[in-house]
Amino acid sequence: MEYTIIRVYRVVAGSQAEATDRLMEAFENGVQRDYLAADIVKPHDEPKVSAIHRPVSWWALARRQLLGR
């Protein structure tokens, strides 16, 4: 059986670039466990989340109600 493993790191920083630099520095120094927040393990055959659909506009809803389609 196959599993998907996701590692979540939490880094305090002023910007995304600074957070990335800090985490890469932690990996280079071998102290990435200091930033590790969670490990998520789930079966690979788990069903994927369905695509997100755009919300219907108010005009389309009104037309659907008036015309009965």
Short mmCIF file of N, CA and C in Angstrom, two decimals:
data_model
loop_
_atom_site.label_atom_id
_atom_site.label_comp_id
_atom_site.label_asym_id
_atom_site.label_seq_id
_atom_site.Cartn_x
_atom_site.Cartn_y
_atom_site.Cartn_z
N MET A 1 0.84 -1.17 0.00
CA MET A 1 0.00 0.00 0.00
C MET A 1 0.89 1.24 0.00
N GLU A 2 0.47 2.26 -0.71
CA GLU A 2 1.24 3.51 -0.79
C GLU A 2 0.62 4.56 0.12
N TYR A 3 1.48 5.42 0.66
CA TYR A 3 1.03 6.50 1.53
C TYR A 3 1.63 7.81 1.07
N THR A 4 0.92 8.90 1.31
CA THR A 4 1.41 10.24 1.07
C THR A 4 1.77 10.84 2.42
N ILE A 5 3.01 11.35 2.53
CA ILE A 5 3.48 11.93 3.77
C ILE A 5 3.74 13.41 3.54
N ILE A 6 3.13 14.24 4.36
CA ILE A 6 3.27 15.69 4.24
C ILE A 6 3.88 16.20 5.54
N ARG A 7 4.96 16.97 5.43
CA ARG A 7 5.59 17.57 6.60
C ARG A 7 5.25 19.06 6.61
N VAL A 8 4.74 19.54 7.74
CA VAL A 8 4.34 20.93 7.88
C VAL A 8 5.34 21.62 8.80
N TYR A 9 5.93 22.71 8.31
CA TYR A 9 6.89 23.49 9.10
C TYR A 9 6.28 24.84 9.42
N ARG A 10 6.53 25.36 10.61
CA ARG A 10 6.04 26.67 11.01
C ARG A 10 7.25 27.54 11.33
N VAL A 11 7.42 28.64 10.57
CA VAL A 11 8.58 29.52 10.71
C VAL A 11 8.08 30.94 10.95
N VAL A 12 8.61 31.58 11.99
CA VAL A 12 8.26 32.97 12.28
C VAL A 12 9.22 33.86 11.51
N ALA A 13 8.67 34.75 10.67
CA ALA A 13 9.50 35.64 9.86
C ALA A 13 8.67 36.84 9.43
N GLY A 14 9.36 37.86 8.93
CA GLY A 14 8.70 39.08 8.49
C GLY A 14 8.12 38.98 7.09
N SER A 15 8.66 38.07 6.26
CA SER A 15 8.18 37.92 4.89
C SER A 15 8.34 36.46 4.47
N GLN A 16 7.75 36.12 3.33
CA GLN A 16 7.83 34.77 2.81
C GLN A 16 9.27 34.42 2.45
N ALA A 17 10.00 35.38 1.87
CA ALA A 17 11.39 35.14 1.49
C ALA A 17 12.25 34.88 2.73
N GLU A 18 12.03 35.65 3.78
CA GLU A 18 12.80 35.47 5.02
C GLU A 18 12.49 34.11 5.65
N ALA A 19 11.23 33.70 5.62
CA ALA A 19 10.85 32.40 6.17
C ALA A 19 11.51 31.27 5.39
N THR A 20 11.53 31.40 4.06
CA THR A 20 12.18 30.40 3.23
C THR A 20 13.67 30.32 3.53
N ASP A 21 14.31 31.48 3.65
CA ASP A 21 15.74 31.51 3.96
C ASP A 21 16.03 30.86 5.31
N ARG A 22 15.22 31.15 6.31
CA ARG A 22 15.42 30.57 7.64
C ARG A 22 15.26 29.05 7.61
N LEU A 23 14.25 28.57 6.89
CA LEU A 23 14.03 27.13 6.83
C LEU A 23 15.15 26.44 6.06
N MET A 24 15.61 27.03 4.96
CA MET A 24 16.71 26.44 4.20
C MET A 24 17.99 26.42 5.04
N GLU A 25 18.21 27.46 5.83
CA GLU A 25 19.37 27.50 6.73
C GLU A 25 19.25 26.39 7.79
N ALA A 26 18.04 26.17 8.28
CA ALA A 26 17.83 25.10 9.26
C ALA A 26 18.12 23.73 8.64
N PHE A 27 17.73 23.53 7.38
CA PHE A 27 18.03 22.27 6.69
C PHE A 27 19.53 22.09 6.53
N GLU A 28 20.23 23.15 6.16
CA GLU A 28 21.68 23.07 5.98
C GLU A 28 22.39 22.73 7.29
N ASN A 29 21.88 23.25 8.41
CA ASN A 29 22.50 23.02 9.72
C ASN A 29 21.97 21.77 10.41
N GLY A 30 20.96 21.13 9.81
CA GLY A 30 20.42 19.89 10.37
C GLY A 30 19.51 20.09 11.57
N VAL A 31 18.92 21.27 11.72
CA VAL A 31 18.04 21.55 12.86
C VAL A 31 16.60 21.83 12.40
N GLN A 32 16.18 21.23 11.29
CA GLN A 32 14.83 21.49 10.77
C GLN A 32 13.75 21.00 11.72
N ARG A 33 14.05 20.07 12.61
CA ARG A 33 13.06 19.58 13.57
C ARG A 33 12.59 20.69 14.51
N ASP A 34 13.39 21.74 14.68
CA ASP A 34 12.98 22.87 15.53
C ASP A 34 11.75 23.58 14.95
N TYR A 35 11.57 23.51 13.63
CA TYR A 35 10.46 24.19 12.96
C TYR A 35 9.32 23.24 12.59
N LEU A 36 9.50 21.93 12.82
CA LEU A 36 8.50 20.95 12.43
C LEU A 36 7.24 21.12 13.27
N ALA A 37 6.10 21.32 12.61
CA ALA A 37 4.83 21.51 13.31
C ALA A 37 4.00 20.22 13.31
N ALA A 38 3.99 19.49 12.18
CA ALA A 38 3.16 18.28 12.10
C ALA A 38 3.60 17.40 10.94
N ASP A 39 3.36 16.12 11.09
CA ASP A 39 3.50 15.15 10.01
C ASP A 39 2.11 14.60 9.71
N ILE A 40 1.75 14.62 8.45
CA ILE A 40 0.43 14.13 8.04
C ILE A 40 0.66 12.92 7.13
N VAL A 41 0.07 11.79 7.49
CA VAL A 41 0.20 10.56 6.71
C VAL A 41 -1.20 10.12 6.31
N LYS A 42 -1.40 9.91 4.99
CA LYS A 42 -2.70 9.44 4.53
C LYS A 42 -2.50 8.45 3.40
N PRO A 43 -3.43 7.53 3.22
CA PRO A 43 -3.31 6.56 2.13
C PRO A 43 -3.30 7.26 0.78
N HIS A 44 -2.52 6.72 -0.14
CA HIS A 44 -2.40 7.33 -1.47
C HIS A 44 -3.70 7.22 -2.26
N ASP A 45 -4.46 6.16 -2.03
CA ASP A 45 -5.69 5.95 -2.80
C ASP A 45 -6.89 6.71 -2.24
N GLU A 46 -6.65 7.64 -1.32
CA GLU A 46 -7.72 8.47 -0.78
C GLU A 46 -8.31 9.32 -1.91
N PRO A 47 -9.63 9.44 -1.99
CA PRO A 47 -10.22 10.22 -3.09
C PRO A 47 -9.79 11.68 -3.04
N LYS A 48 -9.56 12.22 -4.21
CA LYS A 48 -9.12 13.61 -4.31
C LYS A 48 -10.30 14.55 -4.11
N VAL A 49 -9.99 15.75 -3.68
CA VAL A 49 -11.02 16.77 -3.48
C VAL A 49 -11.52 17.20 -4.86
N SER A 50 -12.83 17.32 -5.01
CA SER A 50 -13.39 17.71 -6.30
C SER A 50 -13.03 19.16 -6.61
N ALA A 51 -13.07 19.48 -7.87
CA ALA A 51 -12.71 20.82 -8.32
C ALA A 51 -13.68 21.86 -7.75
N ILE A 52 -13.17 23.03 -7.50
CA ILE A 52 -13.99 24.12 -6.99
C ILE A 52 -14.67 24.80 -8.18
N HIS A 53 -15.98 24.97 -8.09
CA HIS A 53 -16.73 25.60 -9.16
C HIS A 53 -17.00 27.05 -8.82
N ARG A 54 -17.01 27.89 -9.86
CA ARG A 54 -17.33 29.30 -9.65
C ARG A 54 -18.76 29.44 -9.18
N PRO A 55 -19.02 30.36 -8.27
CA PRO A 55 -20.39 30.58 -7.83
C PRO A 55 -21.23 31.14 -8.98
N VAL A 56 -22.50 30.80 -8.98
CA VAL A 56 -23.41 31.26 -10.03
C VAL A 56 -23.74 32.73 -9.77
N SER A 57 -23.76 33.53 -10.83
CA SER A 57 -24.06 34.96 -10.68
C SER A 57 -25.53 35.16 -10.33
N TRP A 58 -25.83 36.32 -9.77
CA TRP A 58 -27.21 36.61 -9.37
C TRP A 58 -28.11 36.65 -10.61
N TRP A 59 -27.57 37.08 -11.75
CA TRP A 59 -28.38 37.15 -12.97
C TRP A 59 -28.75 35.75 -13.45
N ALA A 60 -27.80 34.84 -13.38
CA ALA A 60 -28.08 33.46 -13.79
C ALA A 60 -29.10 32.81 -12.87
N LEU A 61 -29.02 33.09 -11.56
CA LEU A 61 -30.01 32.56 -10.63
C LEU A 61 -31.40 33.11 -10.91
N ALA A 62 -31.49 34.42 -11.16
CA ALA A 62 -32.79 35.04 -11.45
C ALA A 62 -33.37 34.47 -12.75
N ARG A 63 -32.53 34.34 -13.77
CA ARG A 63 -33.00 33.81 -15.06
C ARG A 63 -33.48 32.37 -14.89
N ARG A 64 -32.75 31.57 -14.10
CA ARG A 64 -33.13 30.18 -13.87
C ARG A 64 -34.48 30.10 -13.15
N GLN A 65 -34.71 30.98 -12.19
CA GLN A 65 -35.97 30.96 -11.45
C GLN A 65 -37.14 31.45 -12.31
N LEU A 66 -36.89 32.49 -13.12
CA LEU A 66 -37.96 33.03 -13.95
C LEU A 66 -38.34 32.10 -15.10
N LEU A 67 -37.34 31.50 -15.72
CA LEU A 67 -37.60 30.66 -16.89
C LEU A 67 -37.79 29.18 -16.52
N GLY A 68 -37.50 28.81 -15.29
CA GLY A 68 -37.71 27.44 -14.86
C GLY A 68 -36.74 26.44 -15.46
N ARG A 69 -35.52 26.87 -15.74
CA ARG A 69 -34.54 25.94 -16.33
C ARG A 69 -33.57 25.47 -15.31
#
